[in-house]
PDB file of C-alpha atoms in Angstrom:
ATOM      1  CA  MET A  47     -64.901  22.108 -14.985  1.00  0.00           C
ATOM      2  CA  SER A  48     -66.341  18.663 -14.552  1.00  0.00           C
ATOM      3  CA  LEU A  49     -64.557  15.479 -15.563  1.00  0.00           C
ATOM      4  CA  ALA A  50     -65.949  12.713 -17.739  1.00  0.00           C
ATOM      5  CA  LEU A  51     -65.352  10.249 -14.892  1.00  0.00           C
ATOM      6  CA  ASP A  52     -68.175  10.333 -12.339  1.00  0.00           C
ATOM      7  CA  SER A  53     -67.497  11.433  -8.776  1.00  0.00           C
ATOM      8  CA  ALA A  54     -67.661   7.913  -7.302  1.00  0.00           C
ATOM      9  CA  ALA A  55     -65.016   6.682  -9.752  1.00  0.00           C
ATOM     10  CA  GLN A  56     -62.855   9.720  -9.012  1.00  0.00           C
ATOM     11  CA  ASP A  57     -63.070   8.889  -5.301  1.00  0.00           C
ATOM     12  CA  LEU A  58     -62.264   5.214  -5.888  1.00  0.00           C
ATOM     13  CA  LEU A  59     -59.208   5.923  -8.035  1.00  0.00           C
ATOM     14  CA  PHE A  60     -57.906   9.131  -6.484  1.00  0.00           C
ATOM     15  CA  ARG A  61     -59.521  11.108  -3.662  1.00  0.00           C
ATOM     16  CA  GLU A  62     -60.385   8.260  -1.288  1.00  0.00           C
ATOM     17  CA  ALA A  63     -57.548   5.929  -2.317  1.00  0.00           C
ATOM     18  CA  HIS A  64     -54.619   5.645   0.082  1.00  0.00           C
ATOM     19  CA  THR A  65     -51.468   3.613   0.348  1.00  0.00           C
ATOM     20  CA  ALA A  66     -52.508   0.664   2.497  1.00  0.00           C
ATOM     21  CA  SER A  67     -50.377  -0.779   5.288  1.00  0.00           C
ATOM     22  CA  ALA A  68     -52.724  -3.470   6.607  1.00  0.00           C
ATOM     23  CA  PHE A  69     -55.052  -5.819   4.800  1.00  0.00           C
ATOM     24  CA  SER A  70     -57.890  -8.218   5.549  1.00  0.00           C
ATOM     25  CA  ALA A  71     -57.306 -11.951   5.127  1.00  0.00           C
ATOM     26  CA  GLU A  72     -59.487 -12.063   2.001  1.00  0.00           C
ATOM     27  CA  PRO A  73     -57.397 -13.541  -0.824  1.00  0.00           C
ATOM     28  CA  VAL A  74     -56.627 -11.791  -4.104  1.00  0.00           C
ATOM     29  CA  THR A  75     -57.410 -14.182  -6.928  1.00  0.00           C
ATOM     30  CA  ASP A  76     -55.572 -14.846 -10.158  1.00  0.00           C
ATOM     31  CA  GLU A  77     -58.755 -13.751 -11.942  1.00  0.00           C
ATOM     32  CA  GLN A  78     -58.610 -10.355 -10.242  1.00  0.00           C
ATOM     33  CA  ILE A  79     -54.979  -9.852 -11.238  1.00  0.00           C
ATOM     34  CA  GLN A  80     -55.762 -10.958 -14.808  1.00  0.00           C
ATOM     35  CA  ALA A  81     -58.620  -8.427 -14.958  1.00  0.00           C
ATOM     36  CA  ILE A  82     -56.330  -5.694 -13.600  1.00  0.00           C
ATOM     37  CA  TYR A  83     -53.655  -6.483 -16.174  1.00  0.00           C
ATOM     38  CA  ASP A  84     -56.183  -6.640 -19.013  1.00  0.00           C
ATOM     39  CA  LEU A  85     -57.169  -3.071 -18.115  1.00  0.00           C
ATOM     40  CA  VAL A  86     -53.762  -1.517 -17.441  1.00  0.00           C
ATOM     41  CA  LYS A  87     -51.918  -3.098 -20.385  1.00  0.00           C
ATOM     42  CA  TYR A  88     -53.189  -0.118 -22.388  1.00  0.00           C
ATOM     43  CA  ALA A  89     -50.885   2.290 -20.548  1.00  0.00           C
ATOM     44  CA  PRO A  90     -48.854   4.372 -22.995  1.00  0.00           C
ATOM     45  CA  THR A  91     -45.164   3.591 -23.404  1.00  0.00           C
ATOM     46  CA  ALA A  92     -42.596   4.785 -25.947  1.00  0.00           C
ATOM     47  CA  PHE A  93     -42.772   2.609 -29.063  1.00  0.00           C
ATOM     48  CA  ASN A  94     -45.302   0.526 -27.130  1.00  0.00           C
ATOM     49  CA  GLN A  95     -42.267  -1.087 -25.508  1.00  0.00           C
ATOM     50  CA  SER A  96     -44.227  -2.313 -22.447  1.00  0.00           C
ATOM     51  CA  PRO A  97     -41.181  -3.176 -20.295  1.00  0.00           C
ATOM     52  CA  LEU A  98     -43.070  -3.901 -17.050  1.00  0.00           C
ATOM     53  CA  ARG A  99     -42.828  -7.455 -15.732  1.00  0.00           C
ATOM     54  CA  ILE A 100     -44.653  -8.686 -12.625  1.00  0.00           C
ATOM     55  CA  VAL A 101     -43.640 -11.431 -10.204  1.00  0.00           C
ATOM     56  CA  LEU A 102     -46.484 -12.466  -7.881  1.00  0.00           C
ATOM     57  CA  ILE A 103     -45.438 -13.650  -4.416  1.00  0.00           C
ATOM     58  CA  ARG A 104     -48.041 -16.101  -3.103  1.00  0.00           C
ATOM     59  CA  SER A 105     -46.289 -19.034  -1.440  1.00  0.00           C
ATOM     60  CA  GLU A 106     -45.019 -19.036   2.127  1.00  0.00           C
ATOM     61  CA  GLU A 107     -41.624 -20.110   0.812  1.00  0.00           C
ATOM     62  CA  ALA A 108     -41.411 -17.066  -1.464  1.00  0.00           C
ATOM     63  CA  ARG A 109     -42.538 -14.754   1.346  1.00  0.00           C
ATOM     64  CA  GLU A 110     -39.797 -16.159   3.573  1.00  0.00           C
ATOM     65  CA  ARG A 111     -37.246 -15.414   0.864  1.00  0.00           C
ATOM     66  CA  LEU A 112     -38.602 -11.870   0.399  1.00  0.00           C
ATOM     67  CA  ALA A 113     -39.014 -10.891   4.064  1.00  0.00           C
ATOM     68  CA  PRO A 114     -35.319 -10.354   4.940  1.00  0.00           C
ATOM     69  CA  LEU A 115     -34.916  -8.207   1.816  1.00  0.00           C
ATOM     70  CA  MET A 116     -37.573  -5.727   2.948  1.00  0.00           C
ATOM     71  CA  ALA A 117     -36.743  -2.663   5.026  1.00  0.00           C
ATOM     72  CA  GLU A 118     -37.681  -3.307   8.648  1.00  0.00           C
ATOM     73  CA  GLY A 119     -40.710  -1.013   8.524  1.00  0.00           C
ATOM     74  CA  ASN A 120     -42.052  -2.803   5.448  1.00  0.00           C
ATOM     75  CA  ARG A 121     -41.408  -6.382   6.530  1.00  0.00           C
ATOM     76  CA  ASP A 122     -44.495  -7.301   8.577  1.00  0.00           C
ATOM     77  CA  LYS A 123     -47.018  -5.686   6.251  1.00  0.00           C
ATOM     78  CA  THR A 124     -45.449  -7.468   3.283  1.00  0.00           C
ATOM     79  CA  VAL A 125     -45.408 -10.858   4.986  1.00  0.00           C
ATOM     80  CA  ASN A 126     -49.069 -10.425   5.970  1.00  0.00           C
ATOM     81  CA  ALA A 127     -50.447  -8.991   2.715  1.00  0.00           C
ATOM     82  CA  PRO A 128     -52.764 -11.332   0.784  1.00  0.00           C
ATOM     83  CA  LEU A 129     -50.676 -10.835  -2.359  1.00  0.00           C
ATOM     84  CA  VAL A 130     -47.333  -9.192  -3.073  1.00  0.00           C
ATOM     85  CA  ALA A 131     -46.175  -8.106  -6.524  1.00  0.00           C
ATOM     86  CA  ILE A 132     -42.600  -7.350  -7.500  1.00  0.00           C
ATOM     87  CA  LEU A 133     -42.755  -4.845 -10.346  1.00  0.00           C
ATOM     88  CA  ALA A 134     -39.656  -4.962 -12.530  1.00  0.00           C
ATOM     89  CA  THR A 135     -38.465  -3.838 -15.928  1.00  0.00           C
ATOM     90  CA  ASP A 136     -37.309  -6.126 -18.688  1.00  0.00           C
ATOM     91  CA  ASN A 137     -34.119  -4.570 -20.057  1.00  0.00           C
ATOM     92  CA  GLU A 138     -34.396  -6.834 -23.090  1.00  0.00           C
ATOM     93  CA  PHE A 139     -37.844  -5.448 -23.979  1.00  0.00           C
ATOM     94  CA  HIS A 140     -36.548  -4.574 -27.433  1.00  0.00           C
ATOM     95  CA  GLU A 141     -36.815  -8.223 -28.468  1.00  0.00           C
ATOM     96  CA  GLU A 142     -40.615  -7.826 -28.408  1.00  0.00           C
ATOM     97  CA  LEU A 143     -40.675  -4.580 -30.408  1.00  0.00           C
ATOM     98  CA  PRO A 144     -41.176  -6.095 -33.870  1.00  0.00           C
ATOM     99  CA  ALA A 145     -44.474  -7.559 -32.599  1.00  0.00           C
ATOM    100  CA  LEU A 146     -45.432  -4.684 -30.281  1.00  0.00           C
ATOM    101  CA  PHE A 147     -44.573  -1.872 -32.691  1.00  0.00           C
ATOM    102  CA  PRO A 148     -45.219  -3.269 -36.170  1.00  0.00           C
ATOM    103  CA  ALA A 149     -45.377   0.239 -37.667  1.00  0.00           C
ATOM    104  CA  PHE A 150     -41.590   0.441 -37.241  1.00  0.00           C
ATOM    105  CA  PRO A 151     -40.123  -2.948 -36.332  1.00  0.00           C
ATOM    106  CA  GLN A 152     -36.600  -1.629 -36.973  1.00  0.00           C
ATOM    107  CA  ALA A 153     -36.904   0.395 -33.736  1.00  0.00           C
ATOM    108  CA  LYS A 154     -35.395  -2.607 -31.985  1.00  0.00           C
ATOM    109  CA  ASP A 155     -32.024  -2.021 -33.642  1.00  0.00           C
ATOM    110  CA  VAL A 156     -32.246   1.664 -34.562  1.00  0.00           C
ATOM    111  CA  PHE A 157     -33.024   2.997 -31.077  1.00  0.00           C
ATOM    112  CA  PHE A 158     -32.437   0.202 -28.576  1.00  0.00           C
ATOM    113  CA  ALA A 159     -29.351  -1.720 -29.666  1.00  0.00           C
ATOM    114  CA  GLU A 160     -27.348  -0.504 -26.628  1.00  0.00           C
ATOM    115  CA  ARG A 161     -28.113  -1.841 -23.150  1.00  0.00           C
ATOM    116  CA  PRO A 162     -27.700   1.514 -21.271  1.00  0.00           C
ATOM    117  CA  VAL A 163     -30.271   3.122 -23.578  1.00  0.00           C
ATOM    118  CA  ARG A 164     -32.683   0.245 -22.951  1.00  0.00           C
ATOM    119  CA  GLU A 165     -32.212   0.420 -19.185  1.00  0.00           C
ATOM    120  CA  LYS A 166     -32.972   4.143 -19.091  1.00  0.00           C
ATOM    121  CA  SER A 167     -36.015   3.782 -21.323  1.00  0.00           C
ATOM    122  CA  ALA A 168     -37.283   0.718 -19.456  1.00  0.00           C
ATOM    123  CA  ALA A 169     -37.022   2.528 -16.109  1.00  0.00           C
ATOM    124  CA  ALA A 170     -39.061   5.522 -17.303  1.00  0.00           C
ATOM    125  CA  ASN A 171     -41.688   3.537 -19.172  1.00  0.00           C
ATOM    126  CA  GLY A 172     -41.886   0.797 -16.535  1.00  0.00           C
ATOM    127  CA  ALA A 173     -42.573   3.438 -13.878  1.00  0.00           C
ATOM    128  CA  LEU A 174     -45.391   4.778 -16.038  1.00  0.00           C
ATOM    129  CA  GLN A 175     -46.859   1.281 -16.301  1.00  0.00           C
ATOM    130  CA  ALA A 176     -46.443   0.781 -12.546  1.00  0.00           C
ATOM    131  CA  GLY A 177     -48.567   3.882 -11.919  1.00  0.00           C
ATOM    132  CA  TYR A 178     -51.274   2.436 -14.124  1.00  0.00           C
ATOM    133  CA  PHE A 179     -50.991  -0.901 -12.301  1.00  0.00           C
ATOM    134  CA  ILE A 180     -51.710   0.841  -8.996  1.00  0.00           C
ATOM    135  CA  LEU A 181     -54.749   2.550 -10.547  1.00  0.00           C
ATOM    136  CA  GLY A 182     -55.901  -0.831 -11.844  1.00  0.00           C
ATOM    137  CA  ILE A 183     -55.669  -2.297  -8.340  1.00  0.00           C
ATOM    138  CA  ARG A 184     -57.847   0.545  -7.093  1.00  0.00           C
ATOM    139  CA  ALA A 185     -60.300   0.060  -9.980  1.00  0.00           C
ATOM    140  CA  ALA A 186     -60.697  -3.564  -8.846  1.00  0.00           C
ATOM    141  CA  GLY A 187     -61.826  -2.327  -5.418  1.00  0.00           C
ATOM    142  CA  LEU A 188     -58.556  -3.370  -3.809  1.00  0.00           C
ATOM    143  CA  ALA A 189     -55.895  -1.355  -2.030  1.00  0.00           C
ATOM    144  CA  ALA A 190     -52.250  -1.047  -3.016  1.00  0.00           C
ATOM    145  CA  GLY A 191     -49.229  -0.540  -0.794  1.00  0.00           C
ATOM    146  CA  PRO A 192     -46.352   0.398  -3.125  1.00  0.00           C
ATOM    147  CA  MET A 193     -42.868   0.463  -1.561  1.00  0.00           C
ATOM    148  CA  THR A 194     -39.283   1.125  -2.568  1.00  0.00           C
ATOM    149  CA  GLY A 195     -37.881   0.304   0.861  1.00  0.00           C
ATOM    150  CA  PHE A 196     -36.144  -2.973   0.081  1.00  0.00           C
ATOM    151  CA  ASP A 197     -32.798  -4.397  -0.991  1.00  0.00           C
ATOM    152  CA  PHE A 198     -32.961  -3.901  -4.770  1.00  0.00           C
ATOM    153  CA  ALA A 199     -29.879  -6.009  -5.507  1.00  0.00           C
ATOM    154  CA  GLY A 200     -31.113  -8.758  -3.192  1.00  0.00           C
ATOM    155  CA  VAL A 201     -34.567  -8.859  -4.807  1.00  0.00           C
ATOM    156  CA  GLN A 202     -33.004  -8.973  -8.250  1.00  0.00           C
ATOM    157  CA  LYS A 203     -30.746 -11.854  -7.252  1.00  0.00           C
ATOM    158  CA  GLU A 204     -33.467 -13.806  -5.432  1.00  0.00           C
ATOM    159  CA  PHE A 205     -36.422 -13.357  -7.798  1.00  0.00           C
ATOM    160  CA  LEU A 206     -35.188 -11.966 -11.119  1.00  0.00           C
ATOM    161  CA  ASP A 207     -32.104 -12.171 -13.324  1.00  0.00           C
ATOM    162  CA  ASP A 208     -29.535  -9.797 -14.794  1.00  0.00           C
ATOM    163  CA  ASP A 209     -31.951  -8.721 -17.543  1.00  0.00           C
ATOM    164  CA  HIS A 210     -34.607  -7.519 -15.089  1.00  0.00           C
ATOM    165  CA  THR A 211     -34.429  -4.568 -12.702  1.00  0.00           C
ATOM    166  CA  PRO A 212     -36.817  -4.196  -9.746  1.00  0.00           C
ATOM    167  CA  LEU A 213     -38.852  -0.977  -9.645  1.00  0.00           C
ATOM    168  CA  MET A 214     -41.041  -1.398  -6.583  1.00  0.00           C
ATOM    169  CA  ILE A 215     -42.910  -3.912  -4.491  1.00  0.00           C
ATOM    170  CA  VAL A 216     -46.670  -3.585  -4.128  1.00  0.00           C
ATOM    171  CA  ASN A 217     -48.757  -5.196  -1.393  1.00  0.00           C
ATOM    172  CA  ILE A 218     -52.279  -5.898  -2.646  1.00  0.00           C
ATOM    173  CA  GLY A 219     -55.554  -6.736  -0.924  1.00  0.00           C
ATOM    174  CA  LYS A 220     -58.741  -5.549   0.697  1.00  0.00           C
ATOM    175  CA  PRO A 221     -57.843  -2.957   3.336  1.00  0.00           C
ATOM    176  CA  ALA A 222     -58.157  -4.034   6.962  1.00  0.00           C
ATOM    177  CA  GLU A 223     -61.090  -2.573   8.863  1.00  0.00           C
ATOM    178  CA  GLU A 224     -58.681  -0.919  11.314  1.00  0.00           C
ATOM    179  CA  GLY A 225     -55.146   0.360  10.826  1.00  0.00           C
ATOM    180  CA  ALA A 226     -55.073   0.124   7.044  1.00  0.00           C
ATOM    181  CA  TYR A 227     -54.353   3.792   6.453  1.00  0.00           C
ATOM    182  CA  ARG A 228     -52.457   6.667   7.984  1.00  0.00           C
ATOM    183  CA  PRO A 229     -54.015  10.126   7.741  1.00  0.00           C
ATOM    184  CA  ARG A 230     -53.570  11.575   4.263  1.00  0.00           C
ATOM    185  CA  SER A 231     -50.486  13.763   3.964  1.00  0.00           C
ATOM    186  CA  PRO A 232     -50.670  17.231   2.368  1.00  0.00           C
ATOM    187  CA  ARG A 233     -50.267  17.672  -1.378  1.00  0.00           C
ATOM    188  CA  LEU A 234     -48.769  20.534  -3.347  1.00  0.00           C
ATOM    189  CA  SER A 235     -51.245  23.036  -4.801  1.00  0.00           C
ATOM    190  CA  TYR A 236     -51.868  23.539  -8.486  1.00  0.00           C
ATOM    191  CA  GLU A 237     -49.987  26.845  -8.327  1.00  0.00           C
ATOM    192  CA  GLN A 238     -46.950  25.166  -6.781  1.00  0.00           C
ATOM    193  CA  VAL A 239     -46.744  22.585  -9.536  1.00  0.00           C
ATOM    194  CA  VAL A 240     -48.006  24.106 -12.785  1.00  0.00           C
ATOM    195  CA  THR A 241     -46.219  26.790 -14.775  1.00  0.00           C
ATOM    196  CA  THR A 242     -47.580  28.200 -18.005  1.00  0.00           C
ATOM    197  CA  VAL A 243     -45.119  29.662 -20.505  1.00  0.00           C
TER     198      VAL A 243
END
């Protein structure tokens, strides 16, 4: 069966896309990130809660603060990436629900009055948005290097606050001409993953 998306777009978003480890020096502009966000903000989330928050690391000072918090194998590629994004969840997302989910503004208090419930929901829905963010980076013709190898508590303390929880860090840019990608690793087959009942 064919897909509605043409083959070139399928390659760009999926088949030819890899996690990048090295980038060219070409900068990633604010306009590119705005265009990416304006596309991926339509990701589905429960009650349209949209808990993802993004901290862009551009300055040398911010990179110096981030570098020691990265796992050793992720440090150099993060310091040298044109742009770095900390993807986090807002555990107080419920405050926006009356505006984001006007069909049932009481959801804020009915479902999300308790912090542990919000944290669990924000983690699941923020991860969904993060996946869309990576696809948006690819749609912009850029490469993404998502990582979870970092000091989560340290990143929260240095760049966020107690109401925000880091999910992942994503290096963003045009892939380097050499050394950007490792060979693609195997994937599970359809039969290994899908069960019909």
